[in-house]
Short mmCIF file of C-alpha atoms in Angstrom, two decimals:
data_model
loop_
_atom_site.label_atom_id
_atom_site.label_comp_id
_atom_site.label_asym_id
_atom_site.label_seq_id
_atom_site.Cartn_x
_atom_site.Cartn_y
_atom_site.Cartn_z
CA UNK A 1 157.41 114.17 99.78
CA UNK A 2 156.62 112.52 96.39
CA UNK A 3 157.81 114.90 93.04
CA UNK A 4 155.15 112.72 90.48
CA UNK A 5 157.92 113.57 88.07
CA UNK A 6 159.73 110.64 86.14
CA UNK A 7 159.57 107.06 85.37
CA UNK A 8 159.76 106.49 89.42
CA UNK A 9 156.81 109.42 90.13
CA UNK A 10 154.20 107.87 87.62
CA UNK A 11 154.67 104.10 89.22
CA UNK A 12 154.45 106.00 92.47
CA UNK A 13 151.18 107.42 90.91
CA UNK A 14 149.50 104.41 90.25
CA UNK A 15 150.69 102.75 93.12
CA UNK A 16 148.74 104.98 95.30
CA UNK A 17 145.71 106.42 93.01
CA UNK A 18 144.81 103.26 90.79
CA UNK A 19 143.62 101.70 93.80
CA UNK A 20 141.70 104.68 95.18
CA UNK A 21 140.17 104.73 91.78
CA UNK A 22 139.25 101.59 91.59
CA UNK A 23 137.63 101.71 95.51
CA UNK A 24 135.98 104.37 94.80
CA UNK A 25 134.31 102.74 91.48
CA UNK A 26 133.37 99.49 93.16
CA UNK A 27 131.87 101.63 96.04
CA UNK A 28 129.73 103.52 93.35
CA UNK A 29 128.73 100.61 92.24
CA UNK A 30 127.75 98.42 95.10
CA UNK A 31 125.81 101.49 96.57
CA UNK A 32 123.65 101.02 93.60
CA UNK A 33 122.74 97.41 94.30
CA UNK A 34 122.37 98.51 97.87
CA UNK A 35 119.14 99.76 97.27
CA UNK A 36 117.79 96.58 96.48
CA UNK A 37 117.67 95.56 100.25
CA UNK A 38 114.47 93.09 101.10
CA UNK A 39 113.65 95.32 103.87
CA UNK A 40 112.69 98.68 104.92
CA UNK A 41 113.34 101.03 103.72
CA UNK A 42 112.98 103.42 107.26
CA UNK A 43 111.57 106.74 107.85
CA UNK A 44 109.78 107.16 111.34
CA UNK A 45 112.77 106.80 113.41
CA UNK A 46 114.39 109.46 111.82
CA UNK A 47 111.59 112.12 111.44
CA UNK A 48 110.23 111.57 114.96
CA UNK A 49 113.29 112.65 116.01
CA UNK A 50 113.90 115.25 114.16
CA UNK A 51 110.79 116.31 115.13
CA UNK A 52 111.79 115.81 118.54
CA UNK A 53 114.30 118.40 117.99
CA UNK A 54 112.62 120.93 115.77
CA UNK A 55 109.84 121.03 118.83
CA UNK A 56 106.93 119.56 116.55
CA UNK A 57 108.56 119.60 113.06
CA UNK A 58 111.43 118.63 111.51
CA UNK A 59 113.94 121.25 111.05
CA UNK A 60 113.99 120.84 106.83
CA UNK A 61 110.43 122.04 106.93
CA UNK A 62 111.12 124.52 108.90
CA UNK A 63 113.97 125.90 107.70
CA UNK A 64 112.11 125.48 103.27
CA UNK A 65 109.41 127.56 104.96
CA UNK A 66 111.53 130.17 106.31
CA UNK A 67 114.49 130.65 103.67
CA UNK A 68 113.32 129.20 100.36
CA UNK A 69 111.55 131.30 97.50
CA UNK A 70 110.10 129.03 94.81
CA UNK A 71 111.54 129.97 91.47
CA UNK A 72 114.12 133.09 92.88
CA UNK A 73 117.17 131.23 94.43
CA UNK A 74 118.28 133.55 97.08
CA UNK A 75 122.66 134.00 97.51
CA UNK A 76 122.63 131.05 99.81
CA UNK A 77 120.57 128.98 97.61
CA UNK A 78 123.84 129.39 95.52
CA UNK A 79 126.28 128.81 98.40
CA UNK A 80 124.18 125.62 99.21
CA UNK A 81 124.83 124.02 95.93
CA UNK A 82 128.86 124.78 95.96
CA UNK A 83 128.90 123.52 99.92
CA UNK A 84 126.88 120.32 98.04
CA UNK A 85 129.22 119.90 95.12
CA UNK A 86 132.12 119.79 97.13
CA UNK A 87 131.61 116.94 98.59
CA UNK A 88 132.44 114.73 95.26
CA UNK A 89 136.47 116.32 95.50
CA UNK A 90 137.32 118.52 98.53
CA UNK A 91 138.77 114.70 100.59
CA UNK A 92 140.41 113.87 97.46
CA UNK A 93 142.25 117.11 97.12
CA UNK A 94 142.88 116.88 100.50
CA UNK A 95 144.54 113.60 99.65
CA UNK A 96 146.71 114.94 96.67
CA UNK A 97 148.21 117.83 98.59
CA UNK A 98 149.30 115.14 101.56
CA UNK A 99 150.52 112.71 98.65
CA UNK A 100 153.11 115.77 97.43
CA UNK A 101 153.64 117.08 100.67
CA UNK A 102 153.31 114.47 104.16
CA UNK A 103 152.73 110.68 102.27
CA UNK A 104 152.79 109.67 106.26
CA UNK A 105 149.77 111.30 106.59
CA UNK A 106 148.36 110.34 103.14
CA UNK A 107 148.12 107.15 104.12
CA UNK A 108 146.43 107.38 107.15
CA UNK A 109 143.97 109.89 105.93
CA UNK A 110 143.32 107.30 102.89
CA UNK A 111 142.69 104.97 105.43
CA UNK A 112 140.90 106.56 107.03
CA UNK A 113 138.82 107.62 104.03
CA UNK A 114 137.88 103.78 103.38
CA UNK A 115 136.96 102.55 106.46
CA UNK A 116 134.05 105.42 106.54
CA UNK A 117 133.27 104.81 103.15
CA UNK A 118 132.57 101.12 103.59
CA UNK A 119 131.16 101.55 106.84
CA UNK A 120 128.86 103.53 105.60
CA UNK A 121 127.93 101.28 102.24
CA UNK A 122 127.55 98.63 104.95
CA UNK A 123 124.77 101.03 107.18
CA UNK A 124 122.80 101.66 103.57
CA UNK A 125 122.12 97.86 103.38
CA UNK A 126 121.29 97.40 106.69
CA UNK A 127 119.26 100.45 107.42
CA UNK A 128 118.26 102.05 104.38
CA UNK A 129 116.41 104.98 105.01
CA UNK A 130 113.86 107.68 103.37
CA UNK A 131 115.42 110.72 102.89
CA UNK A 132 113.53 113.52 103.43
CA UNK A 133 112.81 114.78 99.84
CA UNK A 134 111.16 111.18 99.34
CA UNK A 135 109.12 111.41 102.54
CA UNK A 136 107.66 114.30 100.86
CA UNK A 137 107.16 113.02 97.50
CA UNK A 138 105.30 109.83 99.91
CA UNK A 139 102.98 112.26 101.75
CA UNK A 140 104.65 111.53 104.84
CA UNK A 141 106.06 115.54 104.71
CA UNK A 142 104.52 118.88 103.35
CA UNK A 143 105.82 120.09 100.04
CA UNK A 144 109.88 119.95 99.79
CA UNK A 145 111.95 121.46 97.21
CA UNK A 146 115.57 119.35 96.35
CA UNK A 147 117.33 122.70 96.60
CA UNK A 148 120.29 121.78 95.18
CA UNK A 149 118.95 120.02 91.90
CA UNK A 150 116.34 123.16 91.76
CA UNK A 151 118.88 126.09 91.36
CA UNK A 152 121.18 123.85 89.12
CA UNK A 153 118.18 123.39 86.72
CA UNK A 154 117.44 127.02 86.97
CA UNK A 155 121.18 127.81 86.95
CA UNK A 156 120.92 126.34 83.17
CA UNK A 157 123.29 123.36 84.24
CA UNK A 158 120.16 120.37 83.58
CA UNK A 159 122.89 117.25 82.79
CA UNK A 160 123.83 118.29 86.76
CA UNK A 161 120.16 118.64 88.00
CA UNK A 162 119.45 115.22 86.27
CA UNK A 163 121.39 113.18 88.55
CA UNK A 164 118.96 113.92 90.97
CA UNK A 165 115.58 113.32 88.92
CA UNK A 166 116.32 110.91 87.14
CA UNK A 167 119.11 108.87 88.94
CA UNK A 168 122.01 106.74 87.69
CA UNK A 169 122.91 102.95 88.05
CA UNK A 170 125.28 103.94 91.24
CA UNK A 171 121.76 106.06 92.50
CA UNK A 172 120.39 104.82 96.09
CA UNK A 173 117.83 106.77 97.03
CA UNK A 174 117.52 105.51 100.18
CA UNK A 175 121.07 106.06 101.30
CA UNK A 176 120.74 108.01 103.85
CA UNK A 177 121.89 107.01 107.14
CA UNK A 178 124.30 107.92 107.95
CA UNK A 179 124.92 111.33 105.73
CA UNK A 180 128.28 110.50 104.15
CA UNK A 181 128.03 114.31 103.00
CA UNK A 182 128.51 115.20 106.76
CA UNK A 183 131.23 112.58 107.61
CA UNK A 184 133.70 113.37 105.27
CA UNK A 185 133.82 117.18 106.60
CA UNK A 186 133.65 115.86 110.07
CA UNK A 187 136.42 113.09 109.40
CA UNK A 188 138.79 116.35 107.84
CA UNK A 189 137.86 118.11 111.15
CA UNK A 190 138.98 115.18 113.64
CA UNK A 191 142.24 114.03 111.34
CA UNK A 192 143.82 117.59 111.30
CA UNK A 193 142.55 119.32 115.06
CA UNK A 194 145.34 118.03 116.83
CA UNK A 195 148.13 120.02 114.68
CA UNK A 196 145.73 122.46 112.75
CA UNK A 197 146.51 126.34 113.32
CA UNK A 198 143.87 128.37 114.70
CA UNK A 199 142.56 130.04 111.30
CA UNK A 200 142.27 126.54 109.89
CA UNK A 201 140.46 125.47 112.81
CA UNK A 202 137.86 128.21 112.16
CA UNK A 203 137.69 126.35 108.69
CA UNK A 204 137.29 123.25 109.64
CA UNK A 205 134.43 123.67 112.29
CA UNK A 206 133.17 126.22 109.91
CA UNK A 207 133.12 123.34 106.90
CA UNK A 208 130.76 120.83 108.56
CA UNK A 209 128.36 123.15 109.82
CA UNK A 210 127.83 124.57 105.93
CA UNK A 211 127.19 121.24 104.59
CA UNK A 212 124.76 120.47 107.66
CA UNK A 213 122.94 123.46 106.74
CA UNK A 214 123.24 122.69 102.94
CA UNK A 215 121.80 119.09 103.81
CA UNK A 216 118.64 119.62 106.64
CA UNK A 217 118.05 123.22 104.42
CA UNK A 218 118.11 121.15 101.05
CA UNK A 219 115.93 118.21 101.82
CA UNK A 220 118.70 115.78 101.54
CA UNK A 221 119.25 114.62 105.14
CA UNK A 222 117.40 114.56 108.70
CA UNK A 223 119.62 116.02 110.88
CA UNK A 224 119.92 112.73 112.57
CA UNK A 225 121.16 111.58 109.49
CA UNK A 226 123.99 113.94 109.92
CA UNK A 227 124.42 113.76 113.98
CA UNK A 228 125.52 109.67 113.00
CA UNK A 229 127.53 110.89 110.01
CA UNK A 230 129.61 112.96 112.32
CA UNK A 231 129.49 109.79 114.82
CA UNK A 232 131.12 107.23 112.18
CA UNK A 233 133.59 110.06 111.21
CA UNK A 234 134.97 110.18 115.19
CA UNK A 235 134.71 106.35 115.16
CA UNK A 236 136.58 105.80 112.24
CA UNK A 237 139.69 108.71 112.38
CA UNK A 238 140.27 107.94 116.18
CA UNK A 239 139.79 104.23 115.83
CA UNK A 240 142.57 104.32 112.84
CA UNK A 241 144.65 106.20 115.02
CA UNK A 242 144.36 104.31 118.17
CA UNK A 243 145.33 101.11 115.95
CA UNK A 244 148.19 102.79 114.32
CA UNK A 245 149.34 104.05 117.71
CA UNK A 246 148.96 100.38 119.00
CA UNK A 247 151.41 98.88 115.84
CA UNK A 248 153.89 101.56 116.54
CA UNK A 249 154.19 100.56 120.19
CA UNK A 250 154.45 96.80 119.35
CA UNK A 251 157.24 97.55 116.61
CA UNK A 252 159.16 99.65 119.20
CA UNK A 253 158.73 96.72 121.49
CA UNK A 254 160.09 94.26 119.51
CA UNK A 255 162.52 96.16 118.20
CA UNK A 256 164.21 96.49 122.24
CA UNK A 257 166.24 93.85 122.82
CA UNK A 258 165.27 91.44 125.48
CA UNK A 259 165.80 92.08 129.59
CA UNK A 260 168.04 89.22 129.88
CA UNK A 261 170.27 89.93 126.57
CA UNK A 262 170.69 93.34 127.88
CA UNK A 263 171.48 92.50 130.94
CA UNK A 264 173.81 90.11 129.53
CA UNK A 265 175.63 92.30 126.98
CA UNK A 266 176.14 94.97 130.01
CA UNK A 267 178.44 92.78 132.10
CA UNK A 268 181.35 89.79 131.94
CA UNK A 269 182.88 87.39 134.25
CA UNK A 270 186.49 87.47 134.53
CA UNK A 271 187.32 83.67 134.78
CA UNK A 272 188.96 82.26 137.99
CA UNK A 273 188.32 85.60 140.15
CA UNK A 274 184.15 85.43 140.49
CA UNK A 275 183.54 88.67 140.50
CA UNK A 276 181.81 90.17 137.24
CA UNK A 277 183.12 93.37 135.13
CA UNK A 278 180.88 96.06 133.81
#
């Protein structure tokens, strides 16, 4: 457990967040350039099959033509947007509460943390894909409202609701696949299951599902888009673990001493008789 208080706390501080910081900066950044890509980007994969699984149409059109009310934001309109915005700090308080309390698990969760992060920057050059709020804008989709930019406008928050019209230098619009939105919920639901009580279970099942709503509901994502986000989540907190479970058993391995030493150390000869002593 790590106080944060005193000279030793703050180097302790920037021994563990400067570099986050700074990770999470040059992340911003590349995913910017990302966009850039001399290829693509994709779109009929992922519609076909979400039509595929909406039986004829994708499940965002659907679900815009069932729940959404131009101009009147309905309660879960409202719950979309904070299931949205929580994205951008829910893993990193996550991380600050395991820094004070279990640094063990800090650690791995950081780790964990990166390796989706970069695998997913490294998916958004190599497949970058339409999105379907674009597909719409393209005429490849009927009429689709960004739900989340559209109640934070009407909200009277427009600085917020600008990010998504007008974009930024870290902007991609064509990142995509997978949903990074998705995988960080599903990477908190895989890291704490084994040891998680059963109301924070209910949380943590209850946490993805939200944000896939919030996502195929709000135009953001296909739900394929999601179905691999929850895919590199598995991949990356069980592959961590598997390697972390694989150092530990080398260390305790060559921390034993060797057969023959042991064997050694465990008995003596007794000179001239030729019999050996335990």
């Amino acid at each position: 457990m790590h106080s944060g208080h005193g000279p030793r706390g703050f180097l302790l501080v920037l021994r563990d967040w400067v570099p986050v910081m700074a990770v999470v900066w040059t992340y911003s950044l590349l995913r910017g350039y990302g966009a850039r890509t001399p290829w693509g980007p994709y779109l009929w994969p992922q519609q076909r099959a979400d039509e595929l699984l909406g039986f004829g149409e994708t499940l965002t059109v659907r679900l815009q033509h069932g729940l959404w009310t131009p101009g009147s934001p309905h309660w879960y309109d409202y719950a979309a947007v904070t299931v949205y915005m929580s994205h951008f700090f829910m893993v990193f308080v996550v991380l600050a509460v395991l820094w004070r309390r279990r640094h063990d698990r800090f650690r791995h969760l950081l780790t964990c943390y990166l390796v989706l992060t970069f695998a997913g920057f490294a998916t958004y050059i190599l497949y970058p894909a339409v999105p379907p709020w674009l597909a719409s804008q393209e005429g490849h989709l009927p009429a689709l409202t960004r739900v989340v930019s559209d109640v934070l406008g009407q909200s009277g928050l427009p600085r917020a609701a600008s990010v998504f019209e007008n974009g930024s230098q870290f902007a991609n619009d064509v990142a995509a696949m997978p949903s990074l939105h998705s995988a960080y919920p599903a990477m908190l639901l895989f890291f704490f299951w084994p040891t998680a009580a059963r109301w924070l279970r209910v949380l943590l099942v209850a946490y993805p599902l939200a944000m896939t709503f919030t996502l195929v509901y709000g135009a953001e994502h296909f739900l394929v888009d999601v179905f691999v986000g929850w895919a590199y989540a598995a991949a990356a907190v069980y592959g961590v673990r598997w390697l972390r479970e694989r150092r530990r058993t080398r260390s305790l391995a060559a921390s034993r001493p060797a057969p023959a030493a042991a064997a050694g150390a465990g008995v003596r000869t007794t000179v001239g008789t030729g019999r050996l002593d335990p």
